[in-house]
Amino acid sequence: MHAWAAVPLQGRRQLLGCVTLGFTEPHSWSGSERELLQAFAALTAQALDRIGAHAAEHAALAEVAGIAETLQRSMLTAPPEPDHLQIAVRYAAASSAAEVGGDWYDAFVTSEGLTTLVVGDVTGHDMRAAAVMGQLRNLLRGIAFTLGEPPARALAALDRAAAGLGIDTVATVVIAQIEVDEAHRAAGTRLLRWSNAGHLPPLLLTAEGAVSYLQPDDSDVVLGWDPSTDRHDHELVLPVGATVLLFTDGLVERRGASLEHGLAWLAGAVAELADAPLEELCDALLELVGDHLDDDVALLALRAYAEDEPRPAEAGPSHVPAGHEAVQAARPENDAPSEGS
């Protein structure tokens, strides 16, 4: 080079570098050329500033989303493995990397020996929804574990507790319990008792491959609407080989399609996967949805096996809490706490 000029690229907070222009022949820089180079350098620095800010924003959002999802997943504990019952759980985050929601699942054995299943969804899709989700989940777990009440009473107690503690939110929840009395034990069946606070209905898959939704005529309102409302229990005899699926709306809701269409799609998909092991069934449903999630998905599935036969290997080892091995599971007419698998 016989002539050159180097102009600094000054960003808003730091020096980003310099831009250099050179000539292979001798050259004298005029005043207008100097002004042009300075203007070009200023525009270049602004562009680099915007690129850097955009990249930093995306990195920060990804980091926040990762932390939020990690915290959310930390509250979604592994399910128990009660005798001759298999429980599978899944959680899938929505496609938006910067968001986290209020979907949750839970499964535990109460102090009375009842296997309890919960799926819920807090209104909203942000950090506040995730925080409220954690509060409601832990409240319901403590209430159901300690009181030994039927599902409807547990939900009513949760509604009153949330209102009294100032947890101002709206949420949908479905809670189910598995009971076994002597008559059911002799017949090889179980009693599924559940209550639904405005949530999507559970799906039942029989051993013969029949699919139906557990949707009674009287549907209770969501949590947070009226803490004094009456809530209702529903019952279903659960035969050997039956599968119950609880899920949040992210599994079935899609832009441009009705909820009824989504529920019909899910019923058809489950019918086609009726012969699949429980874990594979859950994986296959999420694979069918793919990366088109508009909302988070919480998924909980339970499959009942015969109690008079060895526990199937696919159900995993049995881990029944101490003291629950020989409980009776009848819930008498006076609504005394019952115990079961």
JSON list of N, CA, C and O in Angstrom, two decimals, residues 3-45:
[
{"chain": "A", "resi": 3, "resn": "ALA", "atom": "N", "xyz": [-0.84, 4.32, 0.27]},
{"chain": "A", "resi": 3, "resn": "ALA", "atom": "CA", "xyz": [-1.61, 5.28, 1.07]},
{"chain": "A", "resi": 3, "resn": "ALA", "atom": "C", "xyz": [-2.73, 4.52, 1.77]},
{"chain": "A", "resi": 3, "resn": "ALA", "atom": "O", "xyz": [-3.32, 3.61, 1.20]},
{"chain": "A", "resi": 4, "resn": "TRP", "atom": "N", "xyz": [-2.94, 4.88, 2.98]},
{"chain": "A", "resi": 4, "resn": "TRP", "atom": "CA", "xyz": [-4.04, 4.24, 3.72]},
{"chain": "A", "resi": 4, "resn": "TRP", "atom": "C", "xyz": [-4.55, 5.17, 4.81]},
{"chain": "A", "resi": 4, "resn": "TRP", "atom": "O", "xyz": [-3.89, 6.13, 5.19]},
{"chain": "A", "resi": 5, "resn": "ALA", "atom": "N", "xyz": [-5.77, 4.78, 5.33]},
{"chain": "A", "resi": 5, "resn": "ALA", "atom": "CA", "xyz": [-6.38, 5.51, 6.44]},
{"chain": "A", "resi": 5, "resn": "ALA", "atom": "C", "xyz": [-7.05, 4.48, 7.35]},
{"chain": "A", "resi": 5, "resn": "ALA", "atom": "O", "xyz": [-7.74, 3.57, 6.87]},
{"chain": "A", "resi": 6, "resn": "ALA", "atom": "N", "xyz": [-6.88, 4.61, 8.65]},
{"chain": "A", "resi": 6, "resn": "ALA", "atom": "CA", "xyz": [-7.51, 3.74, 9.65]},
{"chain": "A", "resi": 6, "resn": "ALA", "atom": "C", "xyz": [-8.40, 4.60, 10.53]},
{"chain": "A", "resi": 6, "resn": "ALA", "atom": "O", "xyz": [-7.93, 5.60, 11.09]},
{"chain": "A", "resi": 7, "resn": "VAL", "atom": "N", "xyz": [-9.67, 4.22, 10.63]},
{"chain": "A", "resi": 7, "resn": "VAL", "atom": "CA", "xyz": [-10.65, 5.00, 11.41]},
{"chain": "A", "resi": 7, "resn": "VAL", "atom": "C", "xyz": [-11.21, 4.10, 12.50]},
{"chain": "A", "resi": 7, "resn": "VAL", "atom": "O", "xyz": [-11.62, 2.96, 12.23]},
{"chain": "A", "resi": 8, "resn": "PRO", "atom": "N", "xyz": [-11.24, 4.54, 13.76]},
{"chain": "A", "resi": 8, "resn": "PRO", "atom": "CA", "xyz": [-11.74, 3.70, 14.85]},
{"chain": "A", "resi": 8, "resn": "PRO", "atom": "C", "xyz": [-13.24, 3.44, 14.74]},
{"chain": "A", "resi": 8, "resn": "PRO", "atom": "O", "xyz": [-14.01, 4.30, 14.29]},
{"chain": "A", "resi": 9, "resn": "LEU", "atom": "N", "xyz": [-13.65, 2.21, 15.16]},
{"chain": "A", "resi": 9, "resn": "LEU", "atom": "CA", "xyz": [-15.07, 1.84, 15.26]},
{"chain": "A", "resi": 9, "resn": "LEU", "atom": "C", "xyz": [-15.46, 1.96, 16.72]},
{"chain": "A", "resi": 9, "resn": "LEU", "atom": "O", "xyz": [-15.25, 1.03, 17.52]},
{"chain": "A", "resi": 10, "resn": "GLN", "atom": "N", "xyz": [-16.01, 3.10, 17.09]},
{"chain": "A", "resi": 10, "resn": "GLN", "atom": "CA", "xyz": [-16.32, 3.38, 18.49]},
{"chain": "A", "resi": 10, "resn": "GLN", "atom": "C", "xyz": [-17.77, 3.02, 18.77]},
{"chain": "A", "resi": 10, "resn": "GLN", "atom": "O", "xyz": [-18.69, 3.64, 18.27]},
{"chain": "A", "resi": 11, "resn": "GLY", "atom": "N", "xyz": [-17.95, 1.97, 19.59]},
{"chain": "A", "resi": 11, "resn": "GLY", "atom": "CA", "xyz": [-19.30, 1.59, 20.00]},
{"chain": "A", "resi": 11, "resn": "GLY", "atom": "C", "xyz": [-19.79, 2.44, 21.14]},
{"chain": "A", "resi": 11, "resn": "GLY", "atom": "O", "xyz": [-19.12, 3.37, 21.59]},
{"chain": "A", "resi": 12, "resn": "ARG", "atom": "N", "xyz": [-20.99, 2.11, 21.62]},
{"chain": "A", "resi": 12, "resn": "ARG", "atom": "CA", "xyz": [-21.56, 2.90, 22.71]},
{"chain": "A", "resi": 12, "resn": "ARG", "atom": "C", "xyz": [-20.79, 2.74, 24.00]},
{"chain": "A", "resi": 12, "resn": "ARG", "atom": "O", "xyz": [-20.71, 3.67, 24.81]},
{"chain": "A", "resi": 13, "resn": "ARG", "atom": "N", "xyz": [-20.22, 1.57, 24.23]},
{"chain": "A", "resi": 13, "resn": "ARG", "atom": "CA", "xyz": [-19.56, 1.30, 25.51]},
{"chain": "A", "resi": 13, "resn": "ARG", "atom": "C", "xyz": [-18.07, 0.98, 25.36]},
{"chain": "A", "resi": 13, "resn": "ARG", "atom": "O", "xyz": [-17.34, 1.03, 26.33]},
{"chain": "A", "resi": 14, "resn": "GLN", "atom": "N", "xyz": [-17.63, 0.63, 24.17]},
{"chain": "A", "resi": 14, "resn": "GLN", "atom": "CA", "xyz": [-16.24, 0.23, 24.03]},
{"chain": "A", "resi": 14, "resn": "GLN", "atom": "C", "xyz": [-15.79, 0.40, 22.58]},
{"chain": "A", "resi": 14, "resn": "GLN", "atom": "O", "xyz": [-16.60, 0.54, 21.67]},
{"chain": "A", "resi": 15, "resn": "LEU", "atom": "N", "xyz": [-14.48, 0.37, 22.41]},
{"chain": "A", "resi": 15, "resn": "LEU", "atom": "CA", "xyz": [-13.89, 0.41, 21.08]},
{"chain": "A", "resi": 15, "resn": "LEU", "atom": "C", "xyz": [-14.02, -0.98, 20.46]},
{"chain": "A", "resi": 15, "resn": "LEU", "atom": "O", "xyz": [-13.55, -1.97, 21.02]},
{"chain": "A", "resi": 16, "resn": "LEU", "atom": "N", "xyz": [-14.67, -1.06, 19.28]},
{"chain": "A", "resi": 16, "resn": "LEU", "atom": "CA", "xyz": [-14.94, -2.36, 18.66]},
{"chain": "A", "resi": 16, "resn": "LEU", "atom": "C", "xyz": [-13.83, -2.77, 17.70]},
{"chain": "A", "resi": 16, "resn": "LEU", "atom": "O", "xyz": [-13.77, -3.94, 17.30]},
{"chain": "A", "resi": 17, "resn": "GLY", "atom": "N", "xyz": [-12.97, -1.84, 17.28]},
{"chain": "A", "resi": 17, "resn": "GLY", "atom": "CA", "xyz": [-11.92, -2.15, 16.32]},
{"chain": "A", "resi": 17, "resn": "GLY", "atom": "C", "xyz": [-11.68, -0.95, 15.43]},
{"chain": "A", "resi": 17, "resn": "GLY", "atom": "O", "xyz": [-11.89, 0.19, 15.85]},
{"chain": "A", "resi": 18, "resn": "CYS", "atom": "N", "xyz": [-11.27, -1.19, 14.20]},
{"chain": "A", "resi": 18, "resn": "CYS", "atom": "CA", "xyz": [-11.08, -0.09, 13.26]},
{"chain": "A", "resi": 18, "resn": "CYS", "atom": "C", "xyz": [-11.33, -0.59, 11.85]},
{"chain": "A", "resi": 18, "resn": "CYS", "atom": "O", "xyz": [-11.29, -1.80, 11.59]},
{"chain": "A", "resi": 19, "resn": "VAL", "atom": "N", "xyz": [-11.61, 0.35, 10.97]},
{"chain": "A", "resi": 19, "resn": "VAL", "atom": "CA", "xyz": [-11.77, 0.03, 9.56]},
{"chain": "A", "resi": 19, "resn": "VAL", "atom": "C", "xyz": [-10.63, 0.72, 8.80]},
{"chain": "A", "resi": 19, "resn": "VAL", "atom": "O", "xyz": [-10.34, 1.90, 9.06]},
{"chain": "A", "resi": 20, "resn": "THR", "atom": "N", "xyz": [-9.97, -0.02, 7.93]},
{"chain": "A", "resi": 20, "resn": "THR", "atom": "CA", "xyz": [-8.80, 0.51, 7.24]},
{"chain": "A", "resi": 20, "resn": "THR", "atom": "C", "xyz": [-9.03, 0.46, 5.73]},
{"chain": "A", "resi": 20, "resn": "THR", "atom": "O", "xyz": [-9.51, -0.56, 5.21]},
{"chain": "A", "resi": 21, "resn": "LEU", "atom": "N", "xyz": [-8.71, 1.56, 5.06]},
{"chain": "A", "resi": 21, "resn": "LEU", "atom": "CA", "xyz": [-8.84, 1.64, 3.60]},
{"chain": "A", "resi": 21, "resn": "LEU", "atom": "C", "xyz": [-7.45, 1.95, 3.02]},
{"chain": "A", "resi": 21, "resn": "LEU", "atom": "O", "xyz": [-6.76, 2.84, 3.49]},
{"chain": "A", "resi": 22, "resn": "GLY", "atom": "N", "xyz": [-7.03, 1.18, 2.02]},
{"chain": "A", "resi": 22, "resn": "GLY", "atom": "CA", "xyz": [-5.70, 1.39, 1.45]},
{"chain": "A", "resi": 22, "resn": "GLY", "atom": "C", "xyz": [-5.72, 1.50, -0.06]},
{"chain": "A", "resi": 22, "resn": "GLY", "atom": "O", "xyz": [-6.64, 1.02, -0.73]},
{"chain": "A", "resi": 23, "resn": "PHE", "atom": "N", "xyz": [-4.67, 2.18, -0.60]},
{"chain": "A", "resi": 23, "resn": "PHE", "atom": "CA", "xyz": [-4.51, 2.35, -2.04]},
{"chain": "A", "resi": 23, "resn": "PHE", "atom": "C", "xyz": [-3.16, 1.78, -2.46]},
{"chain": "A", "resi": 23, "resn": "PHE", "atom": "O", "xyz": [-2.16, 1.92, -1.74]},
{"chain": "A", "resi": 24, "resn": "THR", "atom": "N", "xyz": [-3.13, 1.19, -3.64]},
{"chain": "A", "resi": 24, "resn": "THR", "atom": "CA", "xyz": [-1.86, 0.66, -4.16]},
{"chain": "A", "resi": 24, "resn": "THR", "atom": "C", "xyz": [-1.02, 1.73, -4.86]},
{"chain": "A", "resi": 24, "resn": "THR", "atom": "O", "xyz": [0.13, 1.49, -5.22]},
{"chain": "A", "resi": 25, "resn": "GLU", "atom": "N", "xyz": [-1.63, 2.92, -5.05]},
{"chain": "A", "resi": 25, "resn": "GLU", "atom": "CA", "xyz": [-0.93, 4.03, -5.66]},
{"chain": "A", "resi": 25, "resn": "GLU", "atom": "C", "xyz": [-0.88, 5.19, -4.66]},
{"chain": "A", "resi": 25, "resn": "GLU", "atom": "O", "xyz": [-1.71, 5.27, -3.75]},
{"chain": "A", "resi": 26, "resn": "PRO", "atom": "N", "xyz": [0.04, 6.12, -4.81]},
{"chain": "A", "resi": 26, "resn": "PRO", "atom": "CA", "xyz": [0.07, 7.30, -3.94]},
{"chain": "A", "resi": 26, "resn": "PRO", "atom": "C", "xyz": [-1.26, 8.04, -3.99]},
{"chain": "A", "resi": 26, "resn": "PRO", "atom": "O", "xyz": [-1.91, 8.13, -5.03]},
{"chain": "A", "resi": 27, "resn": "HIS", "atom": "N", "xyz": [-1.70, 8.53, -2.83]},
{"chain": "A", "resi": 27, "resn": "HIS", "atom": "CA", "xyz": [-3.01, 9.18, -2.75]},
{"chain": "A", "resi": 27, "resn": "HIS", "atom": "C", "xyz": [-2.99, 10.23, -1.64]},
{"chain": "A", "resi": 27, "resn": "HIS", "atom": "O", "xyz": [-2.45, 9.99, -0.57]},
{"chain": "A", "resi": 28, "resn": "SER", "atom": "N", "xyz": [-3.60, 11.39, -1.90]},
{"chain": "A", "resi": 28, "resn": "SER", "atom": "CA", "xyz": [-3.76, 12.44, -0.90]},
{"chain": "A", "resi": 28, "resn": "SER", "atom": "C", "xyz": [-5.22, 12.49, -0.49]},
{"chain": "A", "resi": 28, "resn": "SER", "atom": "O", "xyz": [-6.12, 12.55, -1.35]},
{"chain": "A", "resi": 29, "resn": "TRP", "atom": "N", "xyz": [-5.48, 12.43, 0.83]},
{"chain": "A", "resi": 29, "resn": "TRP", "atom": "CA", "xyz": [-6.86, 12.38, 1.34]},
{"chain": "A", "resi": 29, "resn": "TRP", "atom": "C", "xyz": [-7.44, 13.78, 1.42]},
{"chain": "A", "resi": 29, "resn": "TRP", "atom": "O", "xyz": [-6.93, 14.65, 2.13]},
{"chain": "A", "resi": 30, "resn": "SER", "atom": "N", "xyz": [-8.55, 13.97, 0.72]},
{"chain": "A", "resi": 30, "resn": "SER", "atom": "CA", "xyz": [-9.23, 15.26, 0.78]},
{"chain": "A", "resi": 30, "resn": "SER", "atom": "C", "xyz": [-10.12, 15.33, 2.02]},
{"chain": "A", "resi": 30, "resn": "SER", "atom": "O", "xyz": [-10.39, 14.32, 2.67]},
{"chain": "A", "resi": 31, "resn": "GLY", "atom": "N", "xyz": [-10.59, 16.52, 2.32]},
{"chain": "A", "resi": 31, "resn": "GLY", "atom": "CA", "xyz": [-11.46, 16.68, 3.48]},
{"chain": "A", "resi": 31, "resn": "GLY", "atom": "C", "xyz": [-12.76, 15.91, 3.34]},
{"chain": "A", "resi": 31, "resn": "GLY", "atom": "O", "xyz": [-13.27, 15.32, 4.30]},
{"chain": "A", "resi": 32, "resn": "SER", "atom": "N", "xyz": [-13.35, 15.90, 2.13]},
{"chain": "A", "resi": 32, "resn": "SER", "atom": "CA", "xyz": [-14.61, 15.17, 1.93]},
{"chain": "A", "resi": 32, "resn": "SER", "atom": "C", "xyz": [-14.41, 13.66, 2.08]},
{"chain": "A", "resi": 32, "resn": "SER", "atom": "O", "xyz": [-15.28, 12.95, 2.60]},
{"chain": "A", "resi": 33, "resn": "GLU", "atom": "N", "xyz": [-13.23, 13.16, 1.63]},
{"chain": "A", "resi": 33, "resn": "GLU", "atom": "CA", "xyz": [-12.95, 11.74, 1.80]},
{"chain": "A", "resi": 33, "resn": "GLU", "atom": "C", "xyz": [-12.80, 11.38, 3.28]},
{"chain": "A", "resi": 33, "resn": "GLU", "atom": "O", "xyz": [-13.27, 10.32, 3.73]},
{"chain": "A", "resi": 34, "resn": "ARG", "atom": "N", "xyz": [-12.18, 12.25, 4.04]},
{"chain": "A", "resi": 34, "resn": "ARG", "atom": "CA", "xyz": [-12.04, 12.00, 5.49]},
{"chain": "A", "resi": 34, "resn": "ARG", "atom": "C", "xyz": [-13.43, 11.96, 6.15]},
{"chain": "A", "resi": 34, "resn": "ARG", "atom": "O", "xyz": [-13.71, 11.11, 6.97]},
{"chain": "A", "resi": 35, "resn": "GLU", "atom": "N", "xyz": [-14.32, 12.89, 5.78]},
{"chain": "A", "resi": 35, "resn": "GLU", "atom": "CA", "xyz": [-15.67, 12.91, 6.35]},
{"chain": "A", "resi": 35, "resn": "GLU", "atom": "C", "xyz": [-16.44, 11.64, 5.96]},
{"chain": "A", "resi": 35, "resn": "GLU", "atom": "O", "xyz": [-17.18, 11.07, 6.77]},
{"chain": "A", "resi": 36, "resn": "LEU", "atom": "N", "xyz": [-16.27, 11.20, 4.71]},
{"chain": "A", "resi": 36, "resn": "LEU", "atom": "CA", "xyz": [-16.94, 9.99, 4.25]},
{"chain": "A", "resi": 36, "resn": "LEU", "atom": "C", "xyz": [-16.47, 8.77, 5.05]},
{"chain": "A", "resi": 36, "resn": "LEU", "atom": "O", "xyz": [-17.27, 7.92, 5.48]},
{"chain": "A", "resi": 37, "resn": "LEU", "atom": "N", "xyz": [-15.16, 8.67, 5.26]},
{"chain": "A", "resi": 37, "resn": "LEU", "atom": "CA", "xyz": [-14.63, 7.55, 6.03]},
{"chain": "A", "resi": 37, "resn": "LEU", "atom": "C", "xyz": [-15.13, 7.57, 7.47]},
{"chain": "A", "resi": 37, "resn": "LEU", "atom": "O", "xyz": [-15.49, 6.53, 8.04]},
{"chain": "A", "resi": 38, "resn": "GLN", "atom": "N", "xyz": [-15.19, 8.74, 8.06]},
{"chain": "A", "resi": 38, "resn": "GLN", "atom": "CA", "xyz": [-15.68, 8.84, 9.44]},
{"chain": "A", "resi": 38, "resn": "GLN", "atom": "C", "xyz": [-17.17, 8.47, 9.53]},
{"chain": "A", "resi": 38, "resn": "GLN", "atom": "O", "xyz": [-17.60, 7.78, 10.46]},
{"chain": "A", "resi": 39, "resn": "ALA", "atom": "N", "xyz": [-17.96, 8.90, 8.54]},
{"chain": "A", "resi": 39, "resn": "ALA", "atom": "CA", "xyz": [-19.38, 8.54, 8.53]},
{"chain": "A", "resi": 39, "resn": "ALA", "atom": "C", "xyz": [-19.56, 7.03, 8.34]},
{"chain": "A", "resi": 39, "resn": "ALA", "atom": "O", "xyz": [-20.39, 6.40, 9.00]},
{"chain": "A", "resi": 40, "resn": "PHE", "atom": "N", "xyz": [-18.77, 6.44, 7.43]},
{"chain": "A", "resi": 40, "resn": "PHE", "atom": "CA", "xyz": [-18.84, 5.00, 7.20]},
{"chain": "A", "resi": 40, "resn": "PHE", "atom": "C", "xyz": [-18.46, 4.23, 8.46]},
{"chain": "A", "resi": 40, "resn": "PHE", "atom": "O", "xyz": [-19.11, 3.23, 8.82]},
{"chain": "A", "resi": 41, "resn": "ALA", "atom": "N", "xyz": [-17.42, 4.70, 9.16]},
{"chain": "A", "resi": 41, "resn": "ALA", "atom": "CA", "xyz": [-17.00, 4.04, 10.39]},
{"chain": "A", "resi": 41, "resn": "ALA", "atom": "C", "xyz": [-18.08, 4.14, 11.47]},
{"chain": "A", "resi": 41, "resn": "ALA", "atom": "O", "xyz": [-18.33, 3.17, 12.21]},
{"chain": "A", "resi": 42, "resn": "ALA", "atom": "N", "xyz": [-18.75, 5.27, 11.57]},
{"chain": "A", "resi": 42, "resn": "ALA", "atom": "CA", "xyz": [-19.81, 5.44, 12.57]},
{"chain": "A", "resi": 42, "resn": "ALA", "atom": "C", "xyz": [-20.98, 4.51, 12.30]},
{"chain": "A", "resi": 42, "resn": "ALA", "atom": "O", "xyz": [-21.52, 3.87, 13.22]},
{"chain": "A", "resi": 43, "resn": "LEU", "atom": "N", "xyz": [-21.39, 4.41, 11.03]},
{"chain": "A", "resi": 43, "resn": "LEU", "atom": "CA", "xyz": [-22.49, 3.51, 10.67]},
{"chain": "A", "resi": 43, "resn": "LEU", "atom": "C", "xyz": [-22.12, 2.05, 10.93]},
{"chain": "A", "resi": 43, "resn": "LEU", "atom": "O", "xyz": [-22.93, 1.25, 11.38]},
{"chain": "A", "resi": 44, "resn": "THR", "atom": "N", "xyz": [-20.87, 1.70, 10.59]},
{"chain": "A", "resi": 44, "resn": "THR", "atom": "CA", "xyz": [-20.41, 0.33, 10.82]},
{"chain": "A", "resi": 44, "resn": "THR", "atom": "C", "xyz": [-20.42, -0.01, 12.31]},
{"chain": "A", "resi": 44, "resn": "THR", "atom": "O", "xyz": [-20.83, -1.09, 12.73]},
{"chain": "A", "resi": 45, "resn": "ALA", "atom": "N", "xyz": [-19.97, 0.92, 13.15]},
{"chain": "A", "resi": 45, "resn": "ALA", "atom": "CA", "xyz": [-19.96, 0.71, 14.59]},
{"chain": "A", "resi": 45, "resn": "ALA", "atom": "C", "xyz": [-21.37, 0.53, 15.13]},
{"chain": "A", "resi": 45, "resn": "ALA", "atom": "O", "xyz": [-21.63, -0.32, 15.99]}
]
